[in-house]
mmCIF file of C-alpha atoms in Angstrom:
data_model
loop_
_atom_site.group_PDB
_atom_site.id
_atom_site.type_symbol
_atom_site.label_atom_id
_atom_site.label_comp_id
_atom_site.label_asym_id
_atom_site.label_seq_id
_atom_site.Cartn_x
_atom_site.Cartn_y
_atom_site.Cartn_z
ATOM 1 C CA ASP V 1243 27.901 13.270 17.665
ATOM 2 C CA GLN V 1244 27.689 11.071 15.046
ATOM 3 C CA GLN V 1245 28.992 12.675 11.604
ATOM 4 C CA VAL V 1246 27.565 9.542 9.308
ATOM 5 C CA LYS V 1247 23.588 9.242 10.024
ATOM 6 C CA GLN V 1248 21.534 6.456 8.468
ATOM 7 C CA ASN V 1249 18.113 7.129 10.036
ATOM 8 C CA SER V 1250 16.370 3.890 8.852
ATOM 9 C CA PRO V 1251 17.657 1.063 10.860
ATOM 10 C CA SER V 1252 16.151 -1.528 8.603
ATOM 11 C CA LEU V 1253 13.813 -1.792 5.156
ATOM 12 C CA SER V 1254 11.687 -4.450 3.430
ATOM 13 C CA VAL V 1255 11.725 -4.387 -0.344
ATOM 14 C CA GLN V 1256 9.918 -6.844 -2.469
ATOM 15 C CA GLU V 1257 12.107 -9.028 -5.154
ATOM 16 C CA GLY V 1258 12.405 -7.350 -8.337
ATOM 17 C CA ARG V 1259 11.531 -3.474 -6.827
ATOM 18 C CA ILE V 1260 13.773 -1.103 -6.221
ATOM 19 C CA SER V 1261 15.865 -0.373 -2.832
ATOM 20 C CA ILE V 1262 16.713 2.756 -1.690
ATOM 21 C CA LEU V 1263 19.128 3.096 0.973
ATOM 22 C CA ASN V 1264 19.569 6.671 2.584
ATOM 23 C CA CYS V 1265 22.594 8.542 4.498
ATOM 24 C CA ASP V 1266 23.297 11.828 5.643
ATOM 25 C CA TYR V 1267 26.199 13.557 7.157
ATOM 26 C CA THR V 1268 27.422 16.626 8.486
ATOM 27 C CA ASN V 1269 30.761 17.914 7.689
ATOM 28 C CA SER V 1270 31.411 19.348 3.898
ATOM 29 C CA MET V 1271 34.720 18.384 3.654
ATOM 30 C CA PHE V 1272 34.209 15.070 3.336
ATOM 31 C CA ASP V 1273 36.442 13.907 0.580
ATOM 32 C CA TYR V 1274 34.455 10.419 -0.593
ATOM 33 C CA PHE V 1275 31.687 8.083 0.138
ATOM 34 C CA LEU V 1276 31.429 4.259 -0.225
ATOM 35 C CA TRP V 1277 28.982 1.934 0.342
ATOM 36 C CA TYR V 1278 29.255 -1.585 2.036
ATOM 37 C CA LYS V 1279 27.640 -4.439 2.489
ATOM 38 C CA LYS V 1280 27.816 -6.831 5.765
ATOM 39 C CA TYR V 1281 26.461 -10.422 5.686
ATOM 40 C CA PRO V 1282 26.376 -11.654 9.566
ATOM 41 C CA ALA V 1283 29.981 -12.993 10.588
ATOM 42 C CA GLU V 1284 31.222 -11.810 7.482
ATOM 43 C CA GLY V 1285 33.654 -8.466 7.350
ATOM 44 C CA PRO V 1286 32.209 -5.755 5.101
ATOM 45 C CA THR V 1287 32.373 -5.744 1.147
ATOM 46 C CA PHE V 1288 33.097 -3.199 -0.526
ATOM 47 C CA LEU V 1289 30.193 -2.101 -3.106
ATOM 48 C CA ILE V 1290 30.086 1.277 -4.930
ATOM 49 C CA SER V 1291 32.049 4.410 -3.891
ATOM 50 C CA ILE V 1292 31.726 8.262 -4.990
ATOM 51 C CA SER V 1293 33.897 11.245 -5.125
ATOM 52 C CA SER V 1294 32.813 14.787 -3.522
ATOM 53 C CA ILE V 1295 32.787 15.972 -7.141
ATOM 54 C CA LYS V 1296 30.324 14.027 -8.857
ATOM 55 C CA ASP V 1297 26.794 13.312 -7.884
ATOM 56 C CA LYS V 1298 26.209 10.299 -9.400
ATOM 57 C CA ASN V 1299 27.924 6.993 -9.635
ATOM 58 C CA GLU V 1300 26.932 3.339 -11.460
ATOM 59 C CA ASP V 1301 27.831 -0.066 -11.387
ATOM 60 C CA GLY V 1302 25.650 -2.915 -12.629
ATOM 61 C CA ARG V 1303 22.793 -2.631 -10.339
ATOM 62 C CA PHE V 1304 24.037 -0.498 -8.084
ATOM 63 C CA THR V 1305 24.160 3.346 -8.208
ATOM 64 C CA VAL V 1306 24.890 6.169 -5.644
ATOM 65 C CA PHE V 1307 23.882 9.448 -5.521
ATOM 66 C CA LEU V 1308 25.437 12.221 -3.980
ATOM 67 C CA ASN V 1309 23.459 15.674 -2.894
ATOM 68 C CA LYS V 1310 26.122 17.662 -1.667
ATOM 69 C CA SER V 1311 23.755 20.591 -0.921
ATOM 70 C CA ALA V 1312 21.589 18.321 1.177
ATOM 71 C CA LYS V 1313 24.723 16.655 2.677
ATOM 72 C CA HIS V 1314 22.953 13.275 1.214
ATOM 73 C CA LEU V 1315 23.542 10.429 -0.382
ATOM 74 C CA SER V 1316 21.506 7.297 -1.143
ATOM 75 C CA LEU V 1317 22.366 3.784 -3.011
ATOM 76 C CA HIS V 1318 19.632 2.588 -5.461
ATOM 77 C CA ILE V 1319 19.665 -1.283 -5.985
ATOM 78 C CA VAL V 1320 17.772 -2.148 -9.120
ATOM 79 C CA PRO V 1321 16.443 -5.055 -9.100
ATOM 80 C CA SER V 1322 16.376 -6.139 -5.892
ATOM 81 C CA GLN V 1323 17.502 -9.661 -5.129
ATOM 82 C CA PRO V 1324 17.076 -11.784 -2.285
ATOM 83 C CA GLY V 1325 20.743 -12.110 -2.065
ATOM 84 C CA ASP V 1326 21.063 -8.680 -1.384
ATOM 85 C CA SER V 1327 19.476 -9.084 1.757
ATOM 86 C CA ALA V 1328 22.403 -8.069 4.735
ATOM 87 C CA VAL V 1329 23.207 -4.869 6.171
ATOM 88 C CA TYR V 1330 24.868 -1.857 4.359
ATOM 89 C CA PHE V 1331 26.983 0.780 5.524
ATOM 90 C CA CYS V 1332 27.413 4.085 4.818
ATOM 91 C CA ALA V 1333 31.038 5.686 5.262
ATOM 92 C CA ALA V 1334 32.709 8.918 4.245
ATOM 93 C CA ASN V 1335 36.338 9.470 4.395
ATOM 94 C CA PRO V 1336 37.698 12.899 5.832
ATOM 95 C CA GLY V 1337 40.291 13.301 3.172
ATOM 96 C CA GLY V 1338 43.680 14.215 3.474
ATOM 97 C CA SER V 1339 46.362 11.836 4.344
ATOM 98 C CA GLN V 1340 44.342 9.938 6.622
ATOM 99 C CA GLY V 1341 42.162 7.611 5.429
ATOM 100 C CA ASN V 1342 40.257 6.254 7.981
ATOM 101 C CA LEU V 1343 36.470 5.795 7.317
ATOM 102 C CA ILE V 1344 33.673 7.186 8.999
ATOM 103 C CA PHE V 1345 30.447 4.831 9.477
ATOM 104 C CA GLY V 1346 26.728 4.863 9.637
ATOM 105 C CA LYS V 1347 24.941 2.695 11.928
ATOM 106 C CA GLY V 1348 23.909 0.723 8.865
ATOM 107 C CA THR V 1349 20.759 -0.004 7.320
ATOM 108 C CA LYS V 1350 19.003 -3.802 7.310
ATOM 109 C CA LEU V 1351 17.650 -4.826 3.859
ATOM 110 C CA SER V 1352 15.455 -7.476 3.560
ATOM 111 C CA VAL V 1353 14.468 -8.862 0.148
ATOM 112 C CA LYS V 1354 11.452 -10.731 -0.005
ATOM 113 C CA PRO V 1355 10.694 -13.211 -2.824
ATOM 114 C CA ASP I 1281 37.035 -12.938 -0.144
ATOM 115 C CA SER I 1282 38.709 -9.739 0.300
ATOM 116 C CA GLY I 1283 42.333 -11.293 0.755
ATOM 117 C CA VAL I 1284 42.653 -9.766 4.082
ATOM 118 C CA THR I 1285 42.917 -12.267 6.637
ATOM 119 C CA GLN I 1286 42.687 -12.002 10.272
ATOM 120 C CA THR I 1287 43.108 -14.467 13.662
ATOM 121 C CA PRO I 1288 41.667 -15.981 15.361
ATOM 122 C CA LYS I 1289 37.915 -15.937 14.379
ATOM 123 C CA HIS I 1290 36.645 -16.205 17.722
ATOM 124 C CA LEU I 1291 38.758 -15.080 21.056
ATOM 125 C CA ILE I 1292 36.687 -15.942 24.644
ATOM 126 C CA THR I 1293 38.898 -14.625 27.767
ATOM 127 C CA ALA I 1294 38.435 -13.158 31.204
ATOM 128 C CA THR I 1295 38.383 -9.536 32.594
ATOM 129 C CA GLY I 1296 41.921 -8.545 33.549
ATOM 130 C CA GLN I 1297 43.736 -10.765 30.505
ATOM 131 C CA ARG I 1298 45.624 -9.508 27.403
ATOM 132 C CA VAL I 1299 45.133 -10.598 24.027
ATOM 133 C CA THR I 1300 46.226 -10.185 20.214
ATOM 134 C CA LEU I 1301 44.552 -9.915 17.549
ATOM 135 C CA ARG I 1302 46.737 -10.583 13.943
ATOM 136 C CA CYS I 1303 45.758 -9.124 10.520
ATOM 137 C CA SER I 1304 47.531 -9.601 7.497
ATOM 138 C CA PRO I 1305 46.504 -7.228 4.527
ATOM 139 C CA ARG I 1306 46.196 -7.814 0.920
ATOM 140 C CA SER I 1307 49.257 -8.000 -1.373
ATOM 141 C CA GLY I 1308 50.373 -4.612 -2.369
ATOM 142 C CA ASP I 1309 48.465 -2.930 0.584
ATOM 143 C CA LEU I 1310 50.511 -0.549 2.887
ATOM 144 C CA SER I 1311 47.909 0.630 4.994
ATOM 145 C CA VAL I 1312 46.142 -0.961 8.101
ATOM 146 C CA TYR I 1313 43.347 0.063 9.652
ATOM 147 C CA TRP I 1314 41.536 -1.551 12.996
ATOM 148 C CA TYR I 1315 37.893 -0.960 13.576
ATOM 149 C CA GLN I 1316 35.859 -2.010 16.234
ATOM 150 C CA GLN I 1317 32.296 -3.120 16.254
ATOM 151 C CA SER I 1318 30.041 -3.214 19.342
ATOM 152 C CA LEU I 1319 26.460 -4.199 19.486
ATOM 153 C CA ASP I 1320 24.078 -2.262 17.595
ATOM 154 C CA GLN I 1321 26.820 0.074 16.737
ATOM 155 C CA GLY I 1322 28.656 1.360 13.180
ATOM 156 C CA LEU I 1323 32.351 0.307 13.075
ATOM 157 C CA GLN I 1324 34.626 2.697 15.025
ATOM 158 C CA PHE I 1325 37.889 4.244 13.583
ATOM 159 C CA LEU I 1326 40.869 2.743 15.974
ATOM 160 C CA ILE I 1327 44.467 2.963 14.491
ATOM 161 C CA GLN I 1328 45.706 3.091 10.865
ATOM 162 C CA TYR I 1329 49.217 2.457 10.234
ATOM 163 C CA TYR I 1330 51.113 3.031 6.820
ATOM 164 C CA ASN I 1331 54.148 1.125 5.964
ATOM 165 C CA GLY I 1332 54.842 0.399 9.327
ATOM 166 C CA GLU I 1333 54.256 3.963 11.124
ATOM 167 C CA GLU I 1334 51.356 5.294 12.880
ATOM 168 C CA ARG I 1335 49.306 7.074 10.499
ATOM 169 C CA ALA I 1336 45.969 8.404 12.381
ATOM 170 C CA LYS I 1337 44.302 7.433 16.042
ATOM 171 C CA GLY I 1338 40.673 7.141 16.542
ATOM 172 C CA ASN I 1339 38.745 6.373 19.511
ATOM 173 C CA ILE I 1340 41.555 3.809 20.694
ATOM 174 C CA LEU I 1341 41.798 3.430 24.424
ATOM 175 C CA GLU I 1342 44.818 3.937 26.309
ATOM 176 C CA ARG I 1343 44.498 -0.293 26.781
ATOM 177 C CA PHE I 1344 45.059 -0.940 23.414
ATOM 178 C CA SER I 1345 48.117 -0.749 21.214
ATOM 179 C CA ALA I 1346 49.080 -1.902 17.569
ATOM 180 C CA GLN I 1347 51.832 -2.244 15.477
ATOM 181 C CA GLN I 1348 52.468 -2.667 11.935
ATOM 182 C CA PHE I 1349 55.524 -5.188 11.003
ATOM 183 C CA PRO I 1350 58.196 -4.893 8.326
ATOM 184 C CA ASP I 1351 56.085 -7.935 6.561
ATOM 185 C CA LEU I 1352 53.034 -5.391 7.004
ATOM 186 C CA HIS I 1353 51.102 -7.407 8.787
ATOM 187 C CA SER I 1354 49.531 -5.847 11.731
ATOM 188 C CA GLU I 1355 48.869 -6.937 15.768
ATOM 189 C CA LEU I 1356 46.283 -5.305 17.771
ATOM 190 C CA ASN I 1357 47.163 -5.528 21.535
ATOM 191 C CA LEU I 1358 44.583 -5.514 23.852
ATOM 192 C CA SER I 1359 45.093 -5.484 27.583
ATOM 193 C CA SER I 1360 43.277 -5.058 30.857
ATOM 194 C CA LEU I 1361 40.174 -6.430 29.233
ATOM 195 C CA GLU I 1362 36.782 -5.266 30.475
ATOM 196 C CA LEU I 1363 33.448 -6.635 29.855
ATOM 197 C CA GLY I 1364 32.667 -3.786 27.361
ATOM 198 C CA ASP I 1365 35.707 -4.464 25.639
ATOM 199 C CA SER I 1366 33.493 -7.459 23.780
ATOM 200 C CA ALA I 1367 32.994 -6.872 20.213
ATOM 201 C CA LEU I 1368 33.908 -7.526 16.438
ATOM 202 C CA TYR I 1369 37.035 -6.283 15.747
ATOM 203 C CA PHE I 1370 37.751 -5.939 12.104
ATOM 204 C CA CYS I 1371 41.249 -4.954 10.252
ATOM 205 C CA ALA I 1372 41.064 -3.483 6.498
ATOM 206 C CA SER I 1373 43.707 -2.661 4.046
ATOM 207 C CA SER I 1374 44.234 -0.328 1.053
ATOM 208 C CA VAL I 1375 46.981 0.536 -0.844
ATOM 209 C CA GLY I 1376 47.260 4.057 -0.061
ATOM 210 C CA VAL I 1377 44.622 6.378 0.983
ATOM 211 C CA GLY I 1378 41.884 4.701 -0.459
ATOM 212 C CA THR I 1379 38.864 1.932 -0.693
ATOM 213 C CA GLN I 1380 39.198 -0.350 2.165
ATOM 214 C CA TYR I 1381 38.822 -4.184 1.847
ATOM 215 C CA PHE I 1382 37.839 -5.799 5.172
ATOM 216 C CA GLY I 1383 39.032 -8.870 6.945
ATOM 217 C CA PRO I 1384 36.215 -11.341 8.222
ATOM 218 C CA GLY I 1385 36.746 -10.382 11.359
ATOM 219 C CA THR I 1386 37.709 -11.245 14.947
ATOM 220 C CA ARG I 1387 34.980 -11.958 17.897
ATOM 221 C CA LEU I 1388 35.933 -11.230 21.051
ATOM 222 C CA THR I 1389 34.156 -12.314 24.197
ATOM 223 C CA VAL I 1390 35.029 -10.937 27.587
ATOM 224 C CA LEU I 1391 33.637 -12.986 30.472
#
């Protein structure tokens, strides 16, 4: 059973507009959440994270929102740029001394010029 | 560049063989994690080491093993390889229990 779900396998957005990537989780004990970006033939690159005690974190063009009651988080990219085209993974940390991450299957974002 | 290095980048081998994947963490990071990414799948956690000791185990097969050496580099050993073991294998590191930084991965192809 998937604990972290990204229900949209792909998303296409026009350059300059907002990209919204969504992620749902099932375990209310998750400690914090992360978003990674992955280009083909490269490893995932850390983008932004959010602690379970917060509901928003912002870093430049990237903002992550956390809705604990809905067990939902989203990544907003504003404005979207063609270089943002990649696969985006949502990940959750279960907390405690174990730091392993639980990943969603990813959403492929295409930003069209 | 995340600072995490992995070798080799590509590995092609036959069923039944054994291979070793190597990872060097970022300078100062004590935790090393191994993940497997199969086709159309997210990253699946295999195993974590912290300062030379096994800390957590995920969906790691008994045919797979890992270790972390005193210089903190880690090796993932895959034996009795099967076609289904073909995947991308990523190593990540972190200072402790924190943000993980990933290496470029090793693409394993089992023929």
